[in-house]
Every structure is written in structure tokens, then in C-alpha cells.
Tab-separated table of C-alpha atoms in Angstrom:
chain	number	residue	atom	x	y	z
A	13	UNK	CA	11.334	-6.406	10.743
A	14	UNK	CA	9.090	-5.694	13.860
A	15	UNK	CA	12.383	-5.015	16.746
A	16	UNK	CA	11.946	-3.824	20.372
A	17	UNK	CA	15.015	-2.030	20.814
A	18	UNK	CA	17.021	-3.739	23.737
A	19	UNK	CA	18.735	-1.013	25.245
A	20	UNK	CA	19.597	-2.816	29.293
A	21	UNK	CA	17.145	-0.916	30.799
A	22	UNK	CA	14.221	-2.911	32.076
A	23	UNK	CA	11.459	-5.598	31.135
A	24	UNK	CA	10.953	-5.787	27.738
A	25	UNK	CA	9.933	-9.300	27.725
A	26	UNK	CA	6.731	-8.268	28.577
A	27	UNK	CA	6.107	-6.153	25.978
A	28	UNK	CA	7.377	-9.072	23.532
A	29	UNK	CA	4.048	-11.256	24.625
A	30	UNK	CA	2.426	-8.592	24.568
A	31	UNK	CA	2.690	-7.521	20.954
A	32	UNK	CA	2.579	-11.861	19.917
A	33	UNK	CA	-0.363	-11.894	21.304
A	34	UNK	CA	-1.858	-9.262	18.395
A	35	UNK	CA	-0.347	-11.264	15.870
A	36	UNK	CA	3.214	-9.580	15.362
A	37	UNK	CA	6.062	-11.280	15.612
A	38	UNK	CA	9.038	-9.275	17.466
A	39	UNK	CA	12.132	-9.543	18.118
A	40	UNK	CA	15.076	-8.448	20.450
A	41	UNK	CA	18.008	-5.806	18.621
A	42	UNK	CA	20.665	-4.565	20.482
A	43	UNK	CA	21.893	-2.995	17.755
A	44	UNK	CA	22.192	-0.209	15.024
A	45	UNK	CA	22.721	-1.342	12.524
A	46	UNK	CA	20.460	-4.096	12.598
A	47	UNK	CA	17.115	-1.876	13.821
A	48	UNK	CA	17.297	0.217	10.937
A	49	UNK	CA	16.339	-2.505	9.061
A	50	UNK	CA	12.863	-3.185	11.064
A	51	UNK	CA	10.049	-1.800	9.441
A	52	UNK	CA	8.435	-0.967	12.225
A	53	UNK	CA	10.374	0.069	16.266
A	54	UNK	CA	9.267	-0.347	19.402
A	55	UNK	CA	11.155	1.959	22.247
A	56	UNK	CA	10.266	0.539	25.682
A	57	UNK	CA	12.153	1.813	28.805
A	58	UNK	CA	12.129	1.353	32.859
A	59	UNK	CA	14.501	2.790	34.931
A	60	UNK	CA	16.559	6.016	35.038
A	61	UNK	CA	17.318	7.878	32.129
A	62	UNK	CA	20.643	9.374	32.934
A	63	UNK	CA	21.459	6.024	32.580
A	64	UNK	CA	18.868	5.015	29.647
A	65	UNK	CA	20.716	7.418	27.256
A	66	UNK	CA	24.226	6.449	28.129
A	67	UNK	CA	23.058	2.857	26.800
A	68	UNK	CA	21.398	4.016	24.043
A	69	UNK	CA	24.139	6.857	23.095
A	70	UNK	CA	26.585	3.132	23.962
A	71	UNK	CA	24.320	1.848	21.127
A	72	UNK	CA	23.480	4.006	18.549
A	73	UNK	CA	20.796	3.794	19.493
A	74	UNK	CA	19.390	7.674	19.866
A	75	UNK	CA	21.250	8.467	15.913
A	76	UNK	CA	18.952	5.468	14.394
A	77	UNK	CA	15.993	6.592	16.749
A	78	UNK	CA	16.475	9.742	15.206
A	79	UNK	CA	17.134	8.792	11.791
A	80	UNK	CA	13.993	6.194	11.388
A	81	UNK	CA	11.580	9.644	12.469
A	82	UNK	CA	12.627	11.066	9.957
A	83	UNK	CA	12.341	8.752	7.349
A	84	UNK	CA	8.584	7.649	8.040
A	85	UNK	CA	9.635	4.089	10.444
A	86	UNK	CA	6.775	4.076	12.599
A	87	UNK	CA	8.841	3.408	16.412
A	88	UNK	CA	5.420	3.407	18.896
A	89	UNK	CA	7.851	5.217	22.602
A	90	UNK	CA	7.322	3.023	25.693
A	91	UNK	CA	6.681	4.864	29.659
A	92	UNK	CA	10.741	6.109	29.620
A	93	UNK	CA	11.081	5.603	24.981
A	94	UNK	CA	8.340	8.167	25.883
A	95	UNK	CA	10.049	11.285	28.281
A	96	UNK	CA	13.738	10.377	26.849
A	97	UNK	CA	12.468	11.488	23.611
A	98	UNK	CA	11.844	15.098	24.443
A	99	UNK	CA	15.047	17.662	24.582
A	100	UNK	CA	15.865	16.892	28.177
A	101	UNK	CA	14.582	15.449	31.521
A	102	UNK	CA	14.949	16.562	35.553
A	103	UNK	CA	16.065	12.896	36.838
A	104	UNK	CA	19.124	12.565	37.293
A	105	UNK	CA	19.947	16.136	37.873
A	106	UNK	CA	20.019	16.669	34.859
A	107	UNK	CA	20.210	15.235	31.550
A	108	UNK	CA	20.256	16.108	27.890
A	109	UNK	CA	17.967	12.765	26.056
A	110	UNK	CA	17.249	12.540	21.841
A	111	UNK	CA	15.115	16.063	21.084
A	112	UNK	CA	12.812	15.373	19.012
A	113	UNK	CA	10.342	15.709	20.389
A	114	UNK	CA	9.962	20.218	21.944
A	115	UNK	CA	9.957	20.438	25.536
A	116	UNK	CA	11.129	19.539	29.169
A	117	UNK	CA	10.834	16.201	31.730
A	118	UNK	CA	9.263	16.915	34.592
A	119	UNK	CA	9.259	15.581	38.286
A	120	UNK	CA	5.895	15.586	39.800
A	121	UNK	CA	4.470	17.569	43.432
A	122	UNK	CA	2.148	16.063	45.771
A	123	UNK	CA	-0.485	17.929	46.372
A	124	UNK	CA	-1.693	16.452	48.974
A	125	UNK	CA	0.230	14.568	52.002
A	126	UNK	CA	-1.708	11.773	50.030
A	127	UNK	CA	-0.656	12.322	46.861
A	128	UNK	CA	2.131	9.599	45.997
A	129	UNK	CA	5.394	9.670	44.096
A	130	UNK	CA	5.915	7.811	41.756
A	131	UNK	CA	1.851	8.174	40.025
A	132	UNK	CA	1.307	4.236	39.894
A	133	UNK	CA	-2.121	1.857	39.135
A	134	UNK	CA	-5.071	2.808	36.779
A	135	UNK	CA	-5.670	5.979	35.311
A	136	UNK	CA	-7.850	7.758	33.089
A	137	UNK	CA	-6.765	8.557	29.800
A	138	UNK	CA	-8.744	11.940	27.975
A	139	UNK	CA	-7.758	10.994	23.722
A	140	UNK	CA	-9.709	14.279	21.957
A	141	UNK	CA	-6.668	14.569	19.360
A	142	UNK	CA	-7.538	11.805	16.114
A	143	UNK	CA	-4.968	9.223	15.999
A	144	UNK	CA	-4.845	6.083	14.219
A	145	UNK	CA	-3.338	3.692	17.134
A	146	UNK	CA	-6.638	5.372	18.780
A	147	UNK	CA	-10.249	4.169	19.004
A	148	UNK	CA	-12.647	6.809	16.256
A	149	UNK	CA	-15.041	7.744	19.334
A	150	UNK	CA	-11.720	8.499	21.319
A	151	UNK	CA	-13.619	8.112	24.606
A	152	UNK	CA	-12.103	8.344	27.587
A	153	UNK	CA	-9.876	5.108	28.900
A	154	UNK	CA	-7.844	3.940	31.207
A	155	UNK	CA	-3.921	2.704	31.082
A	156	UNK	CA	-2.058	1.639	33.461
A	157	UNK	CA	0.741	3.505	34.471
A	158	UNK	CA	4.097	3.967	37.064
A	159	UNK	CA	6.089	6.655	37.089
A	160	UNK	CA	7.368	10.330	39.107
A	161	UNK	CA	8.921	11.956	35.580
A	162	UNK	CA	6.086	13.402	32.459
A	163	UNK	CA	6.731	14.461	29.579
A	164	UNK	CA	5.938	18.925	29.130
A	165	UNK	CA	6.659	19.646	24.968
A	166	UNK	CA	6.761	23.287	23.896
A	167	UNK	CA	4.503	22.563	21.489
A	168	UNK	CA	0.358	21.560	22.275
A	169	UNK	CA	-0.212	19.859	18.012
A	170	UNK	CA	2.189	16.668	19.668
A	171	UNK	CA	-0.137	16.038	22.244
A	172	UNK	CA	-2.506	12.749	21.575
A	173	UNK	CA	-3.561	12.323	25.071
A	174	UNK	CA	-3.632	13.762	28.795
A	175	UNK	CA	-3.810	12.542	31.106
A	176	UNK	CA	-4.343	13.590	35.918
A	177	UNK	CA	-2.674	13.968	38.843
A	178	UNK	CA	-1.341	15.835	41.088
A	179	UNK	CA	-3.369	18.783	40.580
A	180	UNK	CA	-2.329	18.857	36.981
A	181	UNK	CA	-2.967	17.362	33.731
A	182	UNK	CA	-0.504	15.705	32.033
A	183	UNK	CA	0.924	14.339	28.244
A	184	UNK	CA	0.340	10.821	28.745
A	185	UNK	CA	0.712	10.345	25.067
A	186	UNK	CA	2.230	12.550	22.519
A	187	UNK	CA	4.460	12.168	18.386
A	188	UNK	CA	4.456	13.254	15.450
A	189	UNK	CA	4.754	12.050	11.590
A	190	UNK	CA	5.121	8.797	11.861
A	191	UNK	CA	7.012	8.959	15.924
A	192	UNK	CA	3.894	7.957	18.849
A	193	UNK	CA	4.873	7.828	22.095
A	194	UNK	CA	2.755	6.486	25.152
A	195	UNK	CA	3.732	7.569	29.046
A	196	UNK	CA	1.612	4.274	30.400
A	197	UNK	CA	2.041	0.925	29.842
A	198	UNK	CA	0.257	-0.804	26.847
A	199	UNK	CA	2.041	-4.188	26.620
A	200	UNK	CA	0.206	-4.180	31.608
A	201	UNK	CA	-2.934	-1.743	30.081
A	202	UNK	CA	-6.030	-4.823	28.571
A	203	UNK	CA	-7.629	-4.434	25.822
A	204	UNK	CA	-7.326	-0.972	25.487
A	205	UNK	CA	-3.204	-0.975	25.599
A	206	UNK	CA	-3.584	-4.304	23.729
A	207	UNK	CA	-5.561	-2.558	21.133
A	208	UNK	CA	-2.927	0.785	20.980
A	209	UNK	CA	-0.611	-2.592	20.473
A	210	UNK	CA	-3.145	-3.707	16.965
A	211	UNK	CA	-2.923	-0.731	15.117
A	212	UNK	CA	0.489	-0.332	16.222
A	213	UNK	CA	1.285	-3.685	13.430
A	214	UNK	CA	-1.146	-2.373	10.565
A	215	UNK	CA	0.130	1.516	11.484
A	216	UNK	CA	1.512	3.404	8.142
A	217	UNK	CA	3.373	5.658	10.379
A	218	UNK	CA	1.027	9.075	8.900
A	219	UNK	CA	-0.433	10.823	11.921
A	220	UNK	CA	-3.670	10.653	9.962
């Protein structure tokens, strides 16, 4: 089963449609016990960190995600799903997150009057580190972003891709073991994003 976690955090229909487009048969899951049966899990999300964490805990998805990563189930986190993997977020006055990846989430600070936050639109992502979900050539490609906060990992070894905004290089992709996360929206990123989703459907959960 290909499970998309439904915890009332934004529009997940576009994720479902994109996965179907690349050959998947995803189902929305609102119960942790049901999600635990999945062969692979997609953890999307749009919204505030505090509300998303409240919703995750209410459905038992916080424990589910930690256990899924620990046992090697392929997990793909998207947008705020990626941010909530870290120890904490500065959003909403400070929120304790899942703690699966070491590090914190911070808000962009504009480096010039014309720099807008949120960061919204297409941006090039450098992919220097190999991963089964990324093209073998690992040449920079453009993906679609919508976010005001960015992850700052404590361990550079979890970073699979970076992009530039507000005068800094921020983490655009991260992961460990069977977990892969994207700050951008692969379902809205054209062929490059669909390629990541297609590769996720075939991934056995090993990082290399």
C-alpha cells in the first residue's frame, strides 16, 4: 500500500494525482494503525508548524513516522512535512517537532528590500550528493517552492540538495536511511519533480 498521510494539513489531492500520473495507486490514510501496514508512506503538508504537529499527534502519526523510518519503510516528506522532521521549528513562537533529523527550522530574513518572504516560485537546486531518488548526473534542476521557513540541519550528512534565497544556501532536500524529504513541492515541479515521485515508487529504502 502506498499511503498518503491525511492529517488535515493542506491540499493533498495534487500529491495523489501526481503519484497516480507516474504509476502509483496511493490512498489517503487518517489512521496510524492503517498507515503502519503501508509499503511506503508520503508525508505532505501545508500550514503552520504548531497546528500540523497537533494534528499529527491526534492521529498517532508522530509515532508512526518515527517507527516507519526505524524499520526502513520508504518515507517521502514534502514541504512542512520536511520541516517537522527536525527537532524544532521557530514558527508559532517555537514548536517541538518530530526529532527524526537533528537540527532546527528558522524563518527567512530578507537580505534586501525587494526580497520577499515567503519564498515562492521556481528555484534551482544543487544536488551534489547521490541518492536513488535523484538523477545519476545530479546536475542542478529547478523545483517549485512555497515557504517562509527553512531547515538548518545539525548534521551536514543529511543534506541531499541546497538552494539559494535571502542571501543564504538553505537545505532543499534532506534524509537518512529510508527517509527522503523535499522542501519544494515535487508534485508541482514538472518533469523533475515527477521523476522524484517515480523513483520513490521503485525505491527499496536504501540510501545508495
